[in-house]
Tab-separated table of C-alpha atoms in Angstrom:
chain	number	residue	atom	x	y	z
A	24	MET	CA	-44.145	-26.467	23.643
A	25	SER	CA	-45.969	-27.555	20.490
A	26	ARG	CA	-45.233	-31.133	19.586
A	27	LYS	CA	-46.001	-33.148	16.507
A	28	TYR	CA	-46.223	-36.718	17.735
A	29	PHE	CA	-46.310	-36.996	21.452
A	30	GLY	CA	-49.263	-35.943	23.630
A	31	THR	CA	-49.926	-36.148	27.346
A	32	ASP	CA	-49.309	-39.972	27.386
A	33	GLY	CA	-47.122	-41.028	24.466
A	34	ILE	CA	-48.214	-41.119	20.905
A	35	ARG	CA	-51.908	-42.030	20.319
A	36	GLY	CA	-54.316	-42.103	17.433
A	37	THR	CA	-56.528	-44.246	15.110
A	38	ALA	CA	-54.618	-47.272	13.913
A	39	ASN	CA	-53.198	-47.032	10.374
A	40	ASN	CA	-53.839	-43.291	10.254
A	41	ALA	CA	-51.214	-40.665	10.952
A	42	PRO	CA	-49.612	-40.725	13.427
A	43	MET	CA	-50.454	-44.279	14.359
A	44	THR	CA	-49.010	-45.960	11.302
A	45	ALA	CA	-46.229	-48.517	10.792
A	46	GLU	CA	-44.095	-45.811	9.285
A	47	VAL	CA	-44.261	-43.594	12.345
A	48	ALA	CA	-43.665	-46.789	14.518
A	49	LEU	CA	-40.524	-47.484	12.504
A	50	LYS	CA	-39.320	-43.956	13.098
A	51	VAL	CA	-40.059	-44.166	16.860
A	52	GLY	CA	-37.982	-47.319	17.024
A	53	MET	CA	-35.125	-45.795	15.079
A	54	ALA	CA	-35.167	-42.417	16.950
A	55	ALA	CA	-35.606	-43.843	20.403
A	56	GLY	CA	-32.951	-46.563	19.688
A	57	GLN	CA	-30.513	-43.917	18.606
A	58	TYR	CA	-31.275	-41.649	21.609
A	59	PHE	CA	-30.862	-44.423	24.153
A	60	THR	CA	-27.729	-45.912	22.603
A	61	ARG	CA	-25.042	-44.909	25.068
A	62	GLY	CA	-21.831	-46.866	25.649
A	63	HIS	CA	-20.493	-49.984	24.050
A	64	HIS	CA	-22.658	-52.647	25.672
A	65	ARG	CA	-25.361	-54.613	23.826
A	66	HIS	CA	-28.419	-52.368	24.081
A	67	ARG	CA	-31.786	-53.898	24.765
A	68	VAL	CA	-35.404	-52.717	24.631
A	69	VAL	CA	-38.459	-54.464	26.154
A	70	ILE	CA	-41.680	-54.281	24.001
A	71	GLY	CA	-45.121	-55.140	25.322
A	72	LYS	CA	-48.576	-54.576	24.041
A	73	ASP	CA	-52.246	-54.995	24.806
A	74	THR	CA	-54.783	-57.120	22.871
A	75	ARG	CA	-55.658	-54.724	19.906
A	76	LEU	CA	-55.542	-56.076	16.428
A	77	SER	CA	-53.283	-53.248	15.361
A	78	GLY	CA	-50.589	-54.392	17.717
A	79	TYR	CA	-49.671	-57.027	15.074
A	80	MET	CA	-48.737	-54.100	12.685
A	81	LEU	CA	-47.035	-51.834	15.202
A	82	GLU	CA	-44.962	-54.339	16.976
A	83	PRO	CA	-42.808	-55.584	13.929
A	84	ALA	CA	-42.436	-51.908	12.780
A	85	LEU	CA	-40.952	-51.030	16.104
A	86	VAL	CA	-38.706	-54.153	16.132
A	87	ALA	CA	-37.375	-53.182	12.693
A	88	GLY	CA	-36.594	-49.712	13.951
A	89	PHE	CA	-34.766	-50.733	17.045
A	90	THR	CA	-32.802	-53.590	15.463
A	91	SER	CA	-31.738	-51.216	12.581
A	92	MET	CA	-30.014	-49.220	15.372
A	93	GLY	CA	-28.285	-52.211	16.754
A	94	MET	CA	-30.690	-52.771	19.699
A	95	ASP	CA	-31.693	-56.252	20.784
A	96	VAL	CA	-35.490	-56.556	21.275
A	97	ILE	CA	-37.212	-58.531	24.002
A	98	LEU	CA	-40.902	-59.239	23.188
A	99	VAL	CA	-43.143	-59.931	26.160
A	100	GLY	CA	-46.484	-60.014	24.315
A	101	PRO	CA	-49.759	-58.884	25.875
A	102	MET	CA	-48.801	-57.505	29.302
A	103	PRO	CA	-50.001	-54.537	31.542
A	104	THR	CA	-48.165	-51.320	31.032
A	105	PRO	CA	-46.753	-51.327	34.582
A	106	ALA	CA	-45.335	-54.814	33.818
A	107	VAL	CA	-43.381	-53.441	30.938
A	108	ALA	CA	-42.060	-50.702	33.219
A	109	MET	CA	-41.121	-53.209	35.775
A	110	LEU	CA	-39.400	-55.577	33.382
A	111	THR	CA	-37.463	-52.713	31.703
A	112	LYS	CA	-35.760	-51.975	35.030
A	113	SER	CA	-35.493	-55.578	36.219
A	114	MET	CA	-33.934	-56.841	32.909
A	115	ARG	CA	-31.513	-53.850	32.858
A	116	ALA	CA	-32.961	-52.708	29.499
A	117	ASP	CA	-32.097	-49.400	28.020
A	118	ILE	CA	-35.740	-48.540	27.100
A	119	GLY	CA	-39.181	-49.996	27.405
A	120	VAL	CA	-42.146	-49.679	25.017
A	121	MET	CA	-45.782	-50.297	25.529
A	122	ILE	CA	-48.143	-50.530	22.538
A	123	SER	CA	-51.519	-49.499	23.749
A	124	ALA	CA	-54.193	-46.764	23.739
A	125	SER	CA	-55.207	-47.543	27.274
A	126	HIS	CA	-59.011	-47.078	27.769
A	127	ASN	CA	-59.712	-46.164	24.134
A	128	PRO	CA	-61.620	-48.374	21.748
A	129	PHE	CA	-59.925	-51.017	19.694
A	130	GLU	CA	-59.591	-48.743	16.539
A	131	ASP	CA	-57.055	-46.556	18.420
A	132	ASN	CA	-53.572	-47.506	19.596
A	133	GLY	CA	-50.546	-45.885	21.031
A	134	ILE	CA	-46.868	-46.028	21.864
A	135	LYS	CA	-45.649	-45.267	25.340
A	136	LEU	CA	-41.958	-45.080	26.205
A	137	PHE	CA	-40.120	-45.849	29.493
A	138	GLY	CA	-36.537	-45.068	30.371
A	139	PRO	CA	-34.095	-47.559	31.867
A	140	ASP	CA	-35.318	-46.713	35.379
A	141	GLY	CA	-38.841	-47.739	34.438
A	142	PHE	CA	-40.310	-44.243	34.590
A	143	LYS	CA	-42.134	-42.563	31.634
A	144	LEU	CA	-40.032	-40.099	29.684
A	145	SER	CA	-40.024	-36.414	30.467
A	146	ASP	CA	-41.444	-33.803	28.023
A	147	ALA	CA	-37.905	-32.754	27.251
A	148	VAL	CA	-36.729	-36.229	26.205
A	149	GLU	CA	-39.805	-36.866	24.226
A	150	SER	CA	-39.139	-33.644	22.318
A	151	GLU	CA	-35.610	-34.746	21.569
A	152	ILE	CA	-36.897	-38.090	20.200
A	153	GLU	CA	-39.358	-36.079	18.102
A	154	ALA	CA	-36.633	-34.112	16.524
A	155	LEU	CA	-34.776	-37.303	15.743
A	156	MET	CA	-37.882	-38.751	14.115
A	157	ASP	CA	-38.029	-35.876	11.609
A	158	ARG	CA	-34.390	-36.284	10.653
A	159	ASP	CA	-32.850	-38.572	8.002
A	160	LEU	CA	-31.339	-41.241	10.134
A	161	SER	CA	-29.988	-43.395	7.257
A	162	SER	CA	-26.363	-42.409	8.033
A	163	LEU	CA	-26.748	-43.790	11.580
A	164	LEU	CA	-27.977	-47.265	10.564
A	165	VAL	CA	-25.584	-49.951	11.903
A	166	PRO	CA	-23.716	-52.236	9.605
A	167	ALA	CA	-25.251	-55.641	8.846
A	168	LYS	CA	-23.028	-57.418	11.336
A	169	SER	CA	-24.232	-55.128	14.123
A	170	LEU	CA	-27.969	-55.504	13.645
A	171	GLY	CA	-29.990	-56.301	16.715
A	172	ARG	CA	-31.775	-59.495	17.386
A	173	ALA	CA	-35.307	-60.116	18.561
A	174	LYS	CA	-36.572	-62.821	20.822
A	175	ARG	CA	-39.777	-63.589	22.788
A	176	ILE	CA	-39.538	-64.482	26.396
A	177	GLU	CA	-42.147	-66.786	27.860
A	178	ASP	CA	-41.713	-66.191	31.622
A	179	ALA	CA	-42.625	-62.535	31.544
A	180	PRO	CA	-46.129	-63.009	33.039
A	181	GLY	CA	-44.672	-65.016	35.868
A	182	ARG	CA	-42.145	-62.379	36.682
A	183	TYR	CA	-44.866	-59.655	37.038
A	184	ILE	CA	-47.324	-61.954	38.981
A	185	GLU	CA	-44.626	-62.584	41.621
A	186	ALA	CA	-43.667	-58.913	41.792
A	187	VAL	CA	-47.326	-57.847	42.239
A	188	LYS	CA	-47.991	-60.608	44.916
A	189	SER	CA	-44.843	-59.700	46.785
A	190	SER	CA	-46.165	-56.176	47.346
A	191	LEU	CA	-48.516	-57.560	49.995
A	192	PRO	CA	-47.327	-58.312	53.559
A	193	GLY	CA	-46.826	-62.042	54.061
A	194	HIS	CA	-49.684	-62.384	56.423
A	195	VAL	CA	-52.268	-60.854	54.107
A	196	THR	CA	-54.293	-63.281	52.005
A	197	LEU	CA	-57.642	-62.848	50.064
A	198	GLU	CA	-59.148	-66.075	51.503
A	199	GLY	CA	-62.880	-65.646	51.843
A	200	LEU	CA	-63.223	-62.752	49.565
A	201	ARG	CA	-65.516	-63.078	46.538
A	202	ILE	CA	-64.323	-60.665	43.816
A	203	VAL	CA	-65.695	-59.691	40.488
A	204	LEU	CA	-62.790	-58.857	38.183
A	205	ASP	CA	-63.272	-57.098	34.868
A	206	CYS	CA	-59.946	-57.136	32.724
A	207	ALA	CA	-61.515	-55.042	29.868
A	208	ASN	CA	-60.520	-57.828	27.411
A	209	GLY	CA	-57.188	-56.122	27.577
A	210	ALA	CA	-53.564	-56.611	28.669
A	211	ALA	CA	-54.267	-58.062	32.090
A	212	TYR	CA	-56.748	-60.676	30.867
A	213	SER	CA	-54.382	-63.542	31.912
A	214	VAL	CA	-52.283	-62.295	34.786
A	215	ALA	CA	-54.798	-60.486	36.941
A	216	PRO	CA	-57.206	-63.445	37.492
A	217	MET	CA	-54.195	-65.618	38.358
A	218	VAL	CA	-52.860	-63.171	40.927
A	219	LEU	CA	-56.131	-62.883	42.792
A	220	ARG	CA	-56.701	-66.701	42.774
A	221	GLU	CA	-53.188	-67.365	43.902
A	222	LEU	CA	-53.792	-65.120	46.896
A	223	GLY	CA	-56.918	-67.135	47.776
A	224	ALA	CA	-59.766	-65.079	46.362
A	225	ASP	CA	-62.961	-66.633	44.878
A	226	VAL	CA	-62.814	-64.784	41.413
A	227	ILE	CA	-65.706	-64.202	39.060
A	228	GLU	CA	-64.064	-62.893	35.854
A	229	ILE	CA	-65.444	-60.927	32.908
A	230	GLY	CA	-63.440	-59.153	30.081
A	231	THR	CA	-60.942	-61.976	29.831
A	232	LYS	CA	-61.654	-63.163	26.415
A	233	PRO	CA	-59.958	-60.767	24.033
A	234	ASN	CA	-60.386	-61.159	20.225
A	235	GLY	CA	-58.547	-58.092	18.961
A	236	PHE	CA	-61.672	-56.021	18.638
A	237	ASN	CA	-63.398	-56.053	22.065
A	238	ILE	CA	-60.897	-54.313	24.329
A	239	ASN	CA	-62.858	-51.755	26.463
A	240	ASP	CA	-66.012	-52.710	24.684
A	241	ASN	CA	-68.736	-52.195	27.284
A	242	CYS	CA	-66.341	-53.448	29.964
A	243	GLY	CA	-63.311	-52.229	32.057
A	244	SER	CA	-62.779	-49.129	34.143
A	245	THR	CA	-64.596	-46.793	31.744
A	246	HIS	CA	-67.665	-49.025	31.434
A	247	THR	CA	-68.231	-50.258	34.986
A	248	ARG	CA	-72.014	-51.108	34.892
A	249	PRO	CA	-71.429	-54.852	34.046
A	250	MET	CA	-69.008	-55.143	36.989
A	251	CYS	CA	-71.375	-53.379	39.315
A	252	ASP	CA	-74.342	-55.387	38.253
A	253	LEU	CA	-72.460	-58.686	38.574
A	254	VAL	CA	-71.257	-57.801	42.081
A	255	VAL	CA	-74.759	-57.392	43.308
A	256	ASP	CA	-76.103	-60.437	41.338
A	257	GLN	CA	-73.353	-62.749	42.574
A	258	LYS	CA	-73.372	-61.301	46.159
A	259	ALA	CA	-69.660	-60.510	45.913
A	260	ASP	CA	-67.680	-58.449	48.351
A	261	VAL	CA	-66.049	-56.132	45.900
A	262	GLY	CA	-65.606	-55.407	42.207
A	263	ILE	CA	-62.324	-54.584	40.413
A	264	ALA	CA	-62.287	-53.074	36.808
A	265	LEU	CA	-59.050	-52.488	35.003
A	266	ASP	CA	-58.664	-50.557	31.699
A	267	GLY	CA	-57.133	-51.870	28.512
A	268	ASP	CA	-53.509	-51.640	29.597
A	269	ALA	CA	-54.250	-52.089	33.324
A	270	ASP	CA	-52.603	-48.971	34.601
A	271	ARG	CA	-55.853	-47.712	36.031
A	272	VAL	CA	-58.517	-49.236	38.255
A	273	GLN	CA	-62.117	-48.648	39.311
A	274	MET	CA	-63.644	-50.495	42.235
A	275	CYS	CA	-67.114	-50.992	43.592
A	276	ASP	CA	-68.476	-52.025	46.910
A	277	GLU	CA	-70.916	-54.878	47.740
A	278	ASN	CA	-73.822	-52.715	46.745
A	279	GLY	CA	-72.424	-51.985	43.264
A	280	ARG	CA	-71.524	-48.424	44.239
A	281	LEU	CA	-68.428	-47.052	42.588
A	282	ILE	CA	-65.416	-46.087	44.584
A	283	ASP	CA	-63.376	-43.520	42.714
A	284	GLY	CA	-59.655	-42.948	42.720
A	285	ASP	CA	-59.940	-40.067	45.344
A	286	GLN	CA	-61.565	-42.406	47.876
A	287	LEU	CA	-59.028	-45.221	47.235
A	288	MET	CA	-56.043	-42.824	47.457
A	289	GLY	CA	-57.369	-41.285	50.599
A	290	LEU	CA	-57.850	-44.773	52.178
A	291	VAL	CA	-54.339	-45.951	51.400
A	292	ALA	CA	-52.617	-42.682	52.288
A	293	ALA	CA	-54.362	-42.433	55.723
A	294	HIS	CA	-53.654	-46.025	56.536
A	295	TRP	CA	-50.010	-45.799	55.538
A	296	HIS	CA	-49.637	-42.655	57.537
A	297	LYS	CA	-50.908	-44.535	60.645
A	298	THR	CA	-48.595	-47.406	60.091
A	299	GLY	CA	-45.569	-45.178	59.276
A	300	GLN	CA	-45.273	-46.204	55.658
A	301	LEU	CA	-46.337	-42.818	54.028
A	302	ARG	CA	-43.449	-40.649	52.882
A	303	GLY	CA	-43.485	-36.918	52.404
A	304	ASN	CA	-46.502	-36.458	54.725
A	305	ALA	CA	-48.585	-35.913	51.631
A	306	LEU	CA	-50.522	-37.364	48.741
A	307	VAL	CA	-49.849	-36.149	45.165
A	308	ALA	CA	-52.909	-35.757	42.913
A	309	THR	CA	-54.032	-33.717	39.961
A	310	VAL	CA	-56.066	-30.604	39.787
A	311	MET	CA	-59.170	-32.776	39.254
A	312	SER	CA	-59.157	-34.471	42.664
A	313	ASN	CA	-62.102	-33.493	44.773
A	314	LEU	CA	-61.804	-30.763	47.389
A	315	GLY	CA	-63.355	-33.162	49.866
A	316	LEU	CA	-60.209	-35.249	49.585
A	317	GLU	CA	-58.001	-32.199	50.404
A	318	ARG	CA	-60.132	-31.426	53.461
A	319	TYR	CA	-59.979	-35.058	54.637
A	320	LEU	CA	-56.316	-35.234	54.347
A	321	GLU	CA	-55.897	-31.976	56.289
A	322	LYS	CA	-57.790	-33.504	59.194
A	323	GLN	CA	-55.247	-36.355	59.147
A	324	GLY	CA	-52.396	-33.832	59.278
A	325	LEU	CA	-51.500	-34.489	55.580
A	326	ARG	CA	-51.273	-32.286	52.499
A	327	LEU	CA	-52.634	-32.796	49.050
A	328	ILE	CA	-50.267	-31.602	46.416
A	329	ARG	CA	-51.809	-31.031	43.044
A	330	THR	CA	-50.287	-31.259	39.631
A	331	LYS	CA	-51.673	-30.841	36.026
A	332	VAL	CA	-53.632	-33.682	34.619
A	333	GLY	CA	-51.567	-36.805	33.652
A	334	ASP	CA	-50.126	-39.545	35.838
A	335	ARG	CA	-46.696	-38.690	34.433
A	336	TYR	CA	-46.821	-35.250	36.097
A	337	VAL	CA	-48.035	-36.919	39.313
A	338	VAL	CA	-44.997	-39.262	39.227
A	339	GLU	CA	-42.523	-36.407	38.489
A	340	GLN	CA	-43.841	-34.539	41.560
A	341	MET	CA	-43.741	-37.626	43.774
A	342	ARG	CA	-40.118	-38.115	42.894
A	343	ALA	CA	-39.196	-34.579	43.446
A	344	LEU	CA	-40.872	-34.503	46.898
A	345	GLY	CA	-40.092	-37.990	48.018
A	346	CYS	CA	-43.776	-39.088	48.252
A	347	ASN	CA	-44.877	-42.601	47.784
A	348	VAL	CA	-48.644	-42.276	47.215
A	349	GLY	CA	-50.283	-40.393	44.333
A	350	GLY	CA	-52.604	-40.663	41.365
A	351	GLU	CA	-55.623	-39.427	39.612
A	352	GLN	CA	-59.356	-39.489	40.375
A	353	SER	CA	-59.815	-41.647	37.351
A	354	GLY	CA	-58.018	-44.525	38.955
A	355	HIS	CA	-54.373	-44.021	37.941
A	356	ILE	CA	-52.840	-44.829	41.329
A	357	VAL	CA	-49.093	-44.702	41.780
A	358	LEU	CA	-47.512	-46.530	44.809
A	359	SER	CA	-43.879	-45.909	44.215
A	360	ASP	CA	-42.690	-48.279	46.861
A	361	PHE	CA	-43.689	-51.070	44.377
A	362	ALA	CA	-44.141	-49.574	40.935
A	363	SER	CA	-42.789	-46.654	38.789
A	364	THR	CA	-46.147	-45.980	37.082
A	365	GLY	CA	-49.837	-46.463	37.679
A	366	ASP	CA	-50.729	-50.114	38.308
A	367	GLY	CA	-54.442	-50.970	38.624
A	368	LEU	CA	-53.877	-54.515	39.919
A	369	LEU	CA	-51.276	-53.559	42.486
A	370	ALA	CA	-53.378	-50.641	43.702
A	371	SER	CA	-56.431	-52.774	44.137
A	372	LEU	CA	-54.362	-55.300	46.194
A	373	GLN	CA	-53.097	-52.451	48.452
A	374	VAL	CA	-56.716	-51.439	49.057
A	375	LEU	CA	-57.715	-55.023	49.814
A	376	ALA	CA	-54.696	-55.177	52.143
A	377	VAL	CA	-56.027	-52.198	54.137
A	378	LEU	CA	-59.585	-53.650	54.246
A	379	SER	CA	-58.283	-57.058	55.411
A	380	GLY	CA	-57.528	-55.602	58.781
A	381	HIS	CA	-61.072	-54.540	59.496
A	382	ASP	CA	-64.488	-56.168	59.996
A	383	GLY	CA	-67.441	-54.795	58.113
A	384	PRO	CA	-68.494	-54.291	54.598
A	385	VAL	CA	-66.454	-52.754	51.880
A	386	SER	CA	-69.020	-49.922	51.541
A	387	GLN	CA	-68.365	-48.806	55.215
A	388	MET	CA	-64.537	-48.911	54.982
A	389	THR	CA	-64.070	-47.230	51.563
A	390	HIS	CA	-66.200	-44.200	52.058
A	391	VAL	CA	-63.524	-42.074	53.686
A	392	PHE	CA	-64.820	-38.681	52.931
A	393	ASP	CA	-67.927	-36.916	51.532
A	394	PRO	CA	-67.058	-35.462	48.243
A	395	LEU	CA	-68.056	-31.860	47.476
A	396	PRO	CA	-70.474	-31.365	44.540
A	397	GLN	CA	-68.284	-31.319	41.437
A	398	ILE	CA	-69.494	-30.573	37.932
A	399	LEU	CA	-67.404	-31.004	34.763
A	400	LYS	CA	-68.824	-29.996	31.338
A	401	ASN	CA	-67.121	-29.743	27.940
A	402	VAL	CA	-67.699	-26.995	25.512
A	403	ARG	CA	-66.625	-27.187	21.870
A	404	TYR	CA	-65.016	-24.242	20.303
A	405	ALA	CA	-64.106	-23.390	16.637
A	406	ALA	CA	-60.716	-24.441	15.518
A	407	GLY	CA	-58.290	-21.478	15.235
A	408	THR	CA	-60.041	-19.537	17.985
A	409	ASP	CA	-58.947	-18.779	21.569
A	410	PRO	CA	-62.041	-18.149	23.650
A	411	LEU	CA	-60.063	-18.294	26.886
A	412	GLY	CA	-58.049	-15.247	25.803
A	413	HIS	CA	-61.129	-13.189	25.355
A	414	SER	CA	-61.472	-10.438	27.959
A	415	SER	CA	-65.214	-11.331	28.656
A	416	VAL	CA	-64.346	-14.908	29.279
A	417	ILE	CA	-61.477	-13.977	31.571
A	418	GLU	CA	-63.814	-11.730	33.567
A	419	ALA	CA	-66.446	-14.455	33.812
A	420	ILE	CA	-63.928	-16.946	35.294
A	421	SER	CA	-62.567	-14.372	37.713
A	422	ALA	CA	-66.082	-13.536	38.919
A	423	ALA	CA	-66.964	-17.189	39.260
A	424	GLU	CA	-63.875	-17.812	41.482
A	425	LYS	CA	-64.684	-14.952	43.776
A	426	SER	CA	-68.278	-16.136	44.095
A	427	PHE	CA	-67.078	-19.098	46.144
A	428	ASN	CA	-65.401	-16.928	48.899
A	429	GLY	CA	-62.661	-19.489	49.362
A	430	ASP	CA	-65.071	-22.449	49.775
A	431	GLY	CA	-64.943	-23.882	46.295
A	432	ARG	CA	-62.808	-23.702	43.137
A	433	VAL	CA	-63.043	-23.340	39.397
A	434	LEU	CA	-60.802	-25.138	36.937
A	435	ILE	CA	-60.728	-24.372	33.186
A	436	ARG	CA	-58.455	-26.254	30.770
A	437	LYS	CA	-58.197	-27.079	27.076
A	438	SER	CA	-58.311	-30.704	26.035
A	439	GLY	CA	-54.913	-31.973	24.694
A	440	THR	CA	-56.568	-34.067	22.008
A	441	GLU	CA	-59.581	-32.234	20.637
A	442	PRO	CA	-61.053	-28.656	20.424
A	443	LEU	CA	-62.839	-28.822	23.738
A	444	ILE	CA	-62.603	-26.678	26.783
A	445	ARG	CA	-63.190	-28.451	30.090
A	446	VAL	CA	-65.115	-26.331	32.597
A	447	MET	CA	-65.054	-27.759	36.146
A	448	ALA	CA	-66.274	-26.213	39.500
A	449	GLU	CA	-66.858	-27.601	42.873
A	450	GLY	CA	-68.064	-26.283	46.172
A	451	ASP	CA	-70.389	-26.890	49.056
A	452	ASP	CA	-73.575	-25.773	47.236
A	453	ALA	CA	-74.489	-27.938	44.240
A	454	SER	CA	-76.881	-25.537	42.722
A	455	HIS	CA	-74.263	-22.673	42.939
A	456	VAL	CA	-71.670	-24.892	41.330
A	457	GLU	CA	-73.995	-25.683	38.369
A	458	ARG	CA	-74.783	-21.972	37.881
A	459	VAL	CA	-71.004	-21.242	37.893
A	460	VAL	CA	-70.180	-23.780	35.233
A	461	ASP	CA	-73.241	-22.897	33.058
A	462	GLY	CA	-72.388	-19.219	33.346
A	463	ILE	CA	-68.724	-19.795	32.132
A	464	ILE	CA	-69.943	-22.021	29.221
A	465	MET	CA	-72.494	-19.376	28.102
A	466	GLN	CA	-69.738	-16.736	27.986
A	467	ILE	CA	-67.398	-19.033	26.019
A	468	ASN	CA	-70.314	-19.825	23.611
A	469	ALA	CA	-70.876	-16.061	23.169
A	470	VAL	CA	-67.362	-15.568	21.734
A	471	THR	CA	-66.971	-18.560	19.454
A	472	ALA	CA	-68.814	-19.472	16.314
A	473	ASP	CA	-69.342	-23.107	17.442
A	474	THR	CA	-71.953	-23.040	20.214
A	475	GLY	CA	-72.418	-26.796	20.742
A	476	PHE	CA	-71.185	-28.367	23.939
A	477	SER	CA	-71.366	-31.941	25.266
A	478	PHE	CA	-71.510	-33.089	28.801
A	479	SER	CA	-68.752	-35.166	30.466
A	480	GLU	CA	-69.718	-38.374	32.277
């Protein structure tokens, strides 16, 4: 289904350029306000944001849109995306909105919508809101006496802090742990250090001085070198790096070695299985998760259920199958016993809770499986062409899959935001994996005018 505004995670783009303009934000507020106006009660929307300068432009535009439809607006200011989801449900709001472009640079921004249950909207609902955005809604504007009101609540951070802390068993503390915490100069810059300190940790913080321009700037979960270096320099036990809206996390051990989302999910899922907390006898992850994780889970008597890329699709599958652990290799980890969306801070606490019951360094406990060699490269193609539909490319992909003889896999997908084809393969033999990826890229280049490609980190 082709969509004009919504992508894989809400609406996103360069601030003050279509579609990320005040005009579009106004339309979102009007359309979503109209869609979620059901019944005769006073309708409410919770709006949060990260620390980008453009939030000052988009927030009032959204407020104007919602209030014009008769909705009352609750403003919570800079707060993590999962906090907005949690507050939407706990405050009995009809809809939640997060203004953020997640791990993107400050020039970008985005709008994410949550339903009254705190879950991200389905593709179908987003499409209906899109249709409303392109309609003339002037006839649906409420009369002056019915306009909504807007107010800012000051205790939102405290509500989220207590909710996150309560996810830990009462006997678990972080006393004695020295933690480097990188908040990406983003939405969690205030609440995350407070949570860790209140639980007893010695916190060395970076990325907690936002100025509107420095969100994700050489910091956070997509720029982890500062965290890793500081962990080694300060002889810390562990490092935690959140992204701009704090819905994803990357961690590192005492040696500054990164621990990716697959390792973290495997650790939590196996532990919860042993303690009887894991539901569905499975972990839900995307097609990007390493085959090594799948093999590890099989040895524990568990399944790895894969979805397409996007934490929203992970959550949908978790809900359908009754699973309570899922996420992405990139660090979007969803623990549905406590949250309706990815929560980097909460996920890191659950990892620390598992580690608290064991002696030994973090490096020993968090390496739960040996990942298979996995290579991902991007190849750029000319706009308007479809290399993946060409017979020679189809044949090359088929031959590559057969070459693994069941001991590896090939994944080819188009980017949802730019003209790139992502070519990924993994298997036991690293050199064979690289030959497979390069061979497919060579064939794609042969059938498109644009032969340049860039490598994924």
